[in-house]
PDB file of C-alpha atoms in Angstrom:
ATOM      1  CA  UNK G  32     114.620   6.957 -44.511  1.00  0.00           C
ATOM      2  CA  UNK G  33     114.924   9.673 -41.887  1.00  0.00           C
ATOM      3  CA  UNK G  34     117.806  11.233 -43.847  1.00  0.00           C
ATOM      4  CA  UNK G  35     115.599  11.675 -46.881  1.00  0.00           C
ATOM      5  CA  UNK G  36     112.817  13.192 -44.770  1.00  0.00           C
ATOM      6  CA  UNK G  37     115.229  15.636 -43.147  1.00  0.00           C
ATOM      7  CA  UNK G  38     116.790  16.542 -46.501  1.00  0.00           C
ATOM      8  CA  UNK G  39     113.326  17.195 -47.928  1.00  0.00           C
ATOM      9  CA  UNK G  40     112.294  19.269 -44.921  1.00  0.00           C
ATOM     10  CA  UNK G  41     115.506  21.291 -45.091  1.00  0.00           C
ATOM     11  CA  UNK G  42     115.051  21.925 -48.811  1.00  0.00           C
ATOM     12  CA  UNK G  43     111.437  23.028 -48.212  1.00  0.00           C
ATOM     13  CA  UNK G  44     112.566  25.383 -45.434  1.00  0.00           C
ATOM     14  CA  UNK G  45     115.178  27.060 -47.624  1.00  0.00           C
ATOM     15  CA  UNK G  46     112.643  27.403 -50.433  1.00  0.00           C
ATOM     16  CA  UNK G  47     110.146  29.018 -47.996  1.00  0.00           C
ATOM     17  CA  UNK G  48     112.802  31.483 -46.769  1.00  0.00           C
ATOM     18  CA  UNK G  49     113.614  32.375 -50.385  1.00  0.00           C
ATOM     19  CA  UNK G  50     109.912  33.027 -51.132  1.00  0.00           C
ATOM     20  CA  UNK G  51     109.503  35.177 -47.995  1.00  0.00           C
ATOM     21  CA  UNK G  52     112.618  37.212 -48.825  1.00  0.00           C
ATOM     22  CA  UNK G  53     111.259  37.758 -52.364  1.00  0.00           C
ATOM     23  CA  UNK G  54     107.935  38.996 -50.998  1.00  0.00           C
ATOM     24  CA  UNK G  55     109.718  41.349 -48.553  1.00  0.00           C
ATOM     25  CA  UNK G  56     111.502  43.168 -51.390  1.00  0.00           C
ATOM     26  CA  UNK G  57     108.178  44.250 -52.886  1.00  0.00           C
ATOM     27  CA  UNK G  58     106.501  47.433 -51.613  1.00  0.00           C
ATOM     28  CA  UNK G  59     103.391  46.767 -49.548  1.00  0.00           C
ATOM     29  CA  UNK G  60     100.513  49.126 -48.891  1.00  0.00           C
ATOM     30  CA  UNK G  61      97.639  47.783 -46.774  1.00  0.00           C
ATOM     31  CA  UNK G  62      94.281  47.883 -48.562  1.00  0.00           C
ATOM     32  CA  UNK G  63      91.073  49.698 -47.651  1.00  0.00           C
ATOM     33  CA  UNK G  64      92.879  52.375 -45.651  1.00  0.00           C
ATOM     34  CA  UNK G  65      94.029  49.894 -43.003  1.00  0.00           C
ATOM     35  CA  UNK G  66      96.650  51.268 -40.615  1.00  0.00           C
ATOM     36  CA  UNK G  67      98.617  48.739 -38.583  1.00  0.00           C
ATOM     37  CA  UNK G  68     100.160  49.939 -35.307  1.00  0.00           C
ATOM     38  CA  UNK G  69     103.943  50.301 -35.368  1.00  0.00           C
ATOM     39  CA  UNK G  70     104.166  47.758 -32.532  1.00  0.00           C
ATOM     40  CA  UNK G  71     105.860  44.378 -32.948  1.00  0.00           C
ATOM     41  CA  UNK G  72     102.451  42.685 -33.009  1.00  0.00           C
ATOM     42  CA  UNK G  73     101.066  45.157 -35.539  1.00  0.00           C
ATOM     43  CA  UNK G  74     104.000  44.746 -37.861  1.00  0.00           C
ATOM     44  CA  UNK G  75     103.970  40.947 -37.485  1.00  0.00           C
ATOM     45  CA  UNK G  76     100.324  40.689 -38.511  1.00  0.00           C
ATOM     46  CA  UNK G  77     100.965  43.105 -41.381  1.00  0.00           C
ATOM     47  CA  UNK G  78     103.656  40.664 -42.574  1.00  0.00           C
ATOM     48  CA  UNK G  79     101.151  37.772 -42.373  1.00  0.00           C
ATOM     49  CA  UNK G  80      98.687  39.833 -44.478  1.00  0.00           C
ATOM     50  CA  UNK G  81     101.419  40.523 -46.980  1.00  0.00           C
ATOM     51  CA  UNK G  82     102.222  36.807 -47.332  1.00  0.00           C
ATOM     52  CA  UNK G  83      98.546  35.891 -47.724  1.00  0.00           C
ATOM     53  CA  UNK G  84      98.131  38.479 -50.504  1.00  0.00           C
ATOM     54  CA  UNK G  85     101.321  37.301 -52.233  1.00  0.00           C
ATOM     55  CA  UNK G  86      99.612  33.917 -52.771  1.00  0.00           C
ATOM     56  CA  UNK G  87     102.638  31.945 -51.629  1.00  0.00           C
ATOM     57  CA  UNK G  88     100.498  29.049 -50.397  1.00  0.00           C
ATOM     58  CA  UNK G  89     100.475  30.102 -46.739  1.00  0.00           C
ATOM     59  CA  UNK G  90      98.055  27.897 -44.805  1.00  0.00           C
ATOM     60  CA  UNK G  91      98.958  28.546 -41.154  1.00  0.00           C
ATOM     61  CA  UNK G  92     100.771  31.477 -39.589  1.00  0.00           C
ATOM     62  CA  UNK G  93     101.599  32.374 -36.003  1.00  0.00           C
ATOM     63  CA  UNK G  94     102.556  35.571 -34.285  1.00  0.00           C
ATOM     64  CA  UNK G  95     102.652  36.498 -30.622  1.00  0.00           C
ATOM     65  CA  UNK G  96     102.202  39.499 -28.380  1.00  0.00           C
ATOM     66  CA  UNK G  97     103.922  39.728 -25.029  1.00  0.00           C
ATOM     67  CA  UNK G  98     103.451  41.917 -21.988  1.00  0.00           C
ATOM     68  CA  UNK G  99     100.354  40.269 -20.480  1.00  0.00           C
ATOM     69  CA  UNK G 100     102.125  39.155 -17.292  1.00  0.00           C
ATOM     70  CA  UNK G 101     100.574  41.958 -15.267  1.00  0.00           C
ATOM     71  CA  UNK G 102     101.283  41.263 -11.605  1.00  0.00           C
ATOM     72  CA  UNK G 103     101.514  44.949 -10.717  1.00  0.00           C
ATOM     73  CA  UNK G 104      99.541  48.056 -11.729  1.00  0.00           C
ATOM     74  CA  UNK G 105      97.477  46.203 -14.344  1.00  0.00           C
ATOM     75  CA  UNK G 106      95.019  48.928 -15.385  1.00  0.00           C
ATOM     76  CA  UNK G 107      97.327  51.222 -17.455  1.00  0.00           C
ATOM     77  CA  UNK G 108      99.164  48.223 -18.930  1.00  0.00           C
ATOM     78  CA  UNK G 109      95.906  46.565 -20.050  1.00  0.00           C
ATOM     79  CA  UNK G 110      94.746  49.808 -21.637  1.00  0.00           C
ATOM     80  CA  UNK G 111      97.840  49.933 -23.866  1.00  0.00           C
ATOM     81  CA  UNK G 112      97.902  46.207 -24.569  1.00  0.00           C
ATOM     82  CA  UNK G 113      94.209  46.012 -25.510  1.00  0.00           C
ATOM     83  CA  UNK G 114      94.497  49.118 -27.729  1.00  0.00           C
ATOM     84  CA  UNK G 115      97.385  47.550 -29.681  1.00  0.00           C
ATOM     85  CA  UNK G 116      95.610  44.186 -29.794  1.00  0.00           C
ATOM     86  CA  UNK G 117      92.306  45.613 -31.014  1.00  0.00           C
ATOM     87  CA  UNK G 118      93.794  48.075 -33.508  1.00  0.00           C
ATOM     88  CA  UNK G 119      96.029  45.349 -34.979  1.00  0.00           C
ATOM     89  CA  UNK G 120      93.206  42.854 -35.400  1.00  0.00           C
ATOM     90  CA  UNK G 121      90.966  45.590 -36.846  1.00  0.00           C
ATOM     91  CA  UNK G 122      93.662  46.650 -39.325  1.00  0.00           C
ATOM     92  CA  UNK G 123      94.218  43.051 -40.421  1.00  0.00           C
ATOM     93  CA  UNK G 124      90.473  42.511 -40.954  1.00  0.00           C
ATOM     94  CA  UNK G 125      90.207  45.771 -42.913  1.00  0.00           C
ATOM     95  CA  UNK G 126      93.330  45.015 -44.961  1.00  0.00           C
ATOM     96  CA  UNK G 127      92.156  41.514 -45.895  1.00  0.00           C
ATOM     97  CA  UNK G 128      88.800  42.763 -47.242  1.00  0.00           C
ATOM     98  CA  UNK G 129      87.114  40.009 -49.260  1.00  0.00           C
ATOM     99  CA  UNK G 130      89.992  37.613 -48.511  1.00  0.00           C
ATOM    100  CA  UNK G 131      88.690  37.276 -44.955  1.00  0.00           C
ATOM    101  CA  UNK G 132      86.213  34.750 -46.370  1.00  0.00           C
ATOM    102  CA  UNK G 133      89.153  32.323 -46.624  1.00  0.00           C
ATOM    103  CA  UNK G 134      91.013  33.350 -43.469  1.00  0.00           C
ATOM    104  CA  UNK G 135      90.320  32.494 -39.837  1.00  0.00           C
ATOM    105  CA  UNK G 136      92.063  34.286 -36.958  1.00  0.00           C
ATOM    106  CA  UNK G 137      92.315  32.669 -33.527  1.00  0.00           C
ATOM    107  CA  UNK G 138      93.662  34.423 -30.460  1.00  0.00           C
ATOM    108  CA  UNK G 139      94.628  32.521 -27.333  1.00  0.00           C
ATOM    109  CA  UNK G 140      96.947  32.693 -24.372  1.00  0.00           C
ATOM    110  CA  UNK G 141      99.247  30.209 -22.759  1.00  0.00           C
ATOM    111  CA  UNK G 142      97.915  31.192 -19.315  1.00  0.00           C
ATOM    112  CA  UNK G 143      95.003  33.018 -17.749  1.00  0.00           C
ATOM    113  CA  UNK G 144      94.885  35.498 -14.915  1.00  0.00           C
ATOM    114  CA  UNK G 145      93.341  35.202 -11.485  1.00  0.00           C
ATOM    115  CA  UNK G 146      89.721  36.290 -11.244  1.00  0.00           C
ATOM    116  CA  UNK G 147      90.495  38.748  -8.444  1.00  0.00           C
ATOM    117  CA  UNK G 148      93.019  41.551  -8.113  1.00  0.00           C
ATOM    118  CA  UNK G 149      96.102  40.904  -5.969  1.00  0.00           C
ATOM    119  CA  UNK G 150      97.528  43.350  -3.413  1.00  0.00           C
ATOM    120  CA  UNK G 151      99.590  45.186  -6.058  1.00  0.00           C
ATOM    121  CA  UNK G 152      96.686  46.287  -8.273  1.00  0.00           C
ATOM    122  CA  UNK G 153      97.480  43.472 -10.682  1.00  0.00           C
ATOM    123  CA  UNK G 154      96.543  39.832 -11.217  1.00  0.00           C
ATOM    124  CA  UNK G 155      98.559  36.658 -10.948  1.00  0.00           C
ATOM    125  CA  UNK G 156      98.861  33.613 -13.152  1.00  0.00           C
ATOM    126  CA  UNK G 157      95.488  31.950 -13.514  1.00  0.00           C
ATOM    127  CA  UNK G 158      93.861  28.833 -14.817  1.00  0.00           C
ATOM    128  CA  UNK G 159      91.564  29.761 -17.730  1.00  0.00           C
ATOM    129  CA  UNK G 160      91.035  32.510 -20.297  1.00  0.00           C
ATOM    130  CA  UNK G 161      89.079  33.301 -23.447  1.00  0.00           C
ATOM    131  CA  UNK G 162      89.816  32.652 -27.115  1.00  0.00           C
ATOM    132  CA  UNK G 163      88.579  34.927 -29.878  1.00  0.00           C
ATOM    133  CA  UNK G 164      87.821  33.536 -33.359  1.00  0.00           C
ATOM    134  CA  UNK G 165      86.756  35.521 -36.453  1.00  0.00           C
ATOM    135  CA  UNK G 166      86.787  35.320 -40.240  1.00  0.00           C
ATOM    136  CA  UNK G 167      86.063  32.639 -42.785  1.00  0.00           C
ATOM    137  CA  UNK G 168      82.864  30.755 -42.157  1.00  0.00           C
ATOM    138  CA  UNK G 169      82.913  31.473 -38.419  1.00  0.00           C
ATOM    139  CA  UNK G 170      79.431  31.888 -37.002  1.00  0.00           C
ATOM    140  CA  UNK G 171      80.297  34.929 -34.931  1.00  0.00           C
ATOM    141  CA  UNK G 172      78.490  37.250 -32.612  1.00  0.00           C
ATOM    142  CA  UNK G 173      78.141  34.791 -29.751  1.00  0.00           C
ATOM    143  CA  UNK G 174      79.971  33.129 -26.905  1.00  0.00           C
ATOM    144  CA  UNK G 175      80.670  29.421 -27.400  1.00  0.00           C
ATOM    145  CA  UNK G 176      81.157  27.222 -24.349  1.00  0.00           C
ATOM    146  CA  UNK G 177      79.792  27.260 -20.840  1.00  0.00           C
ATOM    147  CA  UNK G 178      80.115  30.267 -18.549  1.00  0.00           C
ATOM    148  CA  UNK G 179      81.130  28.955 -15.124  1.00  0.00           C
ATOM    149  CA  UNK G 180      80.568  32.186 -13.174  1.00  0.00           C
ATOM    150  CA  UNK G 181      82.759  34.274 -10.902  1.00  0.00           C
ATOM    151  CA  UNK G 182      81.341  33.474  -7.446  1.00  0.00           C
ATOM    152  CA  UNK G 183      83.932  31.963  -5.076  1.00  0.00           C
ATOM    153  CA  UNK G 184      82.304  28.505  -5.246  1.00  0.00           C
ATOM    154  CA  UNK G 185      82.246  28.652  -9.069  1.00  0.00           C
ATOM    155  CA  UNK G 186      85.949  29.416  -9.371  1.00  0.00           C
ATOM    156  CA  UNK G 187      88.641  26.762  -9.719  1.00  0.00           C
ATOM    157  CA  UNK G 188      90.301  26.498  -6.278  1.00  0.00           C
ATOM    158  CA  UNK G 189      88.272  29.607  -5.364  1.00  0.00           C
ATOM    159  CA  UNK G 190      90.662  31.840  -7.302  1.00  0.00           C
ATOM    160  CA  UNK G 191      90.643  31.071 -11.043  1.00  0.00           C
ATOM    161  CA  UNK G 192      88.089  30.975 -13.818  1.00  0.00           C
ATOM    162  CA  UNK G 193      87.104  27.322 -14.366  1.00  0.00           C
ATOM    163  CA  UNK G 194      88.107  25.699 -17.675  1.00  0.00           C
ATOM    164  CA  UNK G 195      85.022  24.645 -19.637  1.00  0.00           C
ATOM    165  CA  UNK G 196      86.507  24.189 -23.121  1.00  0.00           C
ATOM    166  CA  UNK G 197      89.710  22.474 -24.152  1.00  0.00           C
ATOM    167  CA  UNK G 198      91.581  24.770 -26.569  1.00  0.00           C
ATOM    168  CA  UNK G 199      92.186  21.702 -28.777  1.00  0.00           C
ATOM    169  CA  UNK G 200      88.417  21.493 -29.376  1.00  0.00           C
ATOM    170  CA  UNK G 201      88.506  24.923 -30.999  1.00  0.00           C
ATOM    171  CA  UNK G 202      91.693  24.368 -32.973  1.00  0.00           C
ATOM    172  CA  UNK G 203      90.686  20.846 -34.067  1.00  0.00           C
ATOM    173  CA  UNK G 204      87.376  22.180 -35.410  1.00  0.00           C
ATOM    174  CA  UNK G 205      89.222  24.808 -37.448  1.00  0.00           C
ATOM    175  CA  UNK G 206      91.843  22.365 -38.681  1.00  0.00           C
ATOM    176  CA  UNK G 207      89.108  19.958 -39.764  1.00  0.00           C
ATOM    177  CA  UNK G 208      86.569  22.351 -41.260  1.00  0.00           C
ATOM    178  CA  UNK G 209      88.809  25.207 -42.473  1.00  0.00           C
ATOM    179  CA  UNK G 210      91.907  23.289 -43.578  1.00  0.00           C
ATOM    180  CA  UNK G 211      90.162  20.043 -44.505  1.00  0.00           C
ATOM    181  CA  UNK G 212      92.280  17.731 -42.322  1.00  0.00           C
ATOM    182  CA  UNK G 213      90.263  14.497 -42.085  1.00  0.00           C
ATOM    183  CA  UNK G 214      91.768  13.264 -38.813  1.00  0.00           C
ATOM    184  CA  UNK G 215      92.391  15.922 -36.145  1.00  0.00           C
ATOM    185  CA  UNK G 216      94.178  13.227 -34.074  1.00  0.00           C
ATOM    186  CA  UNK G 217      97.119  13.461 -36.497  1.00  0.00           C
ATOM    187  CA  UNK G 218      97.526  17.140 -35.647  1.00  0.00           C
ATOM    188  CA  UNK G 219      96.810  16.684 -31.915  1.00  0.00           C
ATOM    189  CA  UNK G 220      98.257  13.267 -30.982  1.00  0.00           C
ATOM    190  CA  UNK G 221      96.279  11.540 -28.281  1.00  0.00           C
ATOM    191  CA  UNK G 222      93.294  13.796 -28.824  1.00  0.00           C
ATOM    192  CA  UNK G 223      91.301  11.921 -31.420  1.00  0.00           C
ATOM    193  CA  UNK G 224      87.734  12.835 -30.381  1.00  0.00           C
ATOM    194  CA  UNK G 225      87.451  16.611 -30.025  1.00  0.00           C
ATOM    195  CA  UNK G 226      84.159  18.204 -29.043  1.00  0.00           C
ATOM    196  CA  UNK G 227      83.254  20.649 -31.792  1.00  0.00           C
ATOM    197  CA  UNK G 228      81.350  23.758 -30.757  1.00  0.00           C
ATOM    198  CA  UNK G 229      79.761  24.610 -34.128  1.00  0.00           C
ATOM    199  CA  UNK G 230      82.074  27.589 -34.826  1.00  0.00           C
ATOM    200  CA  UNK G 231      81.972  26.958 -38.570  1.00  0.00           C
TER     201      UNK G 231
END
């Protein structure tokens, strides 16, 4: 019954919170000289690394990084954001060491930015963006997908980068090949036939 499912889910949640609190009481020093930024994103990914190394059975984790809504004066903001982003991902990779063979990191955004600057030295909400994937069995060092181009006639509605890859294709490939889920349609309802890109 639904009551039994909810009771089980609630019990699992409380057990997970108890495990996380137990891990948090232990001192943690990142390995291999890794230094995470003191930013919210840096400390969040440090916590993910800590849970992975505690072998609590973590299979999927999520963290986010705000501040990308750069309508005005984008250049200095992007400098700081990209520094934090890059240093955090680099620290995580360094900290994980050999464990990266079993870990895949995916970065994505909920929205893109316009292909051209607006009148305030910023960009507005756009249609497409890029995803970065590294770790595990990822065949890195290349761009997957089709590059649509930045000429006016190549842009979506002459202002946005055109979408060439559904983000669910990327995530479904990782869920299937990295996590061993046989049917990606169960994770992404209504999306039963993803187009894999050969990432793994």
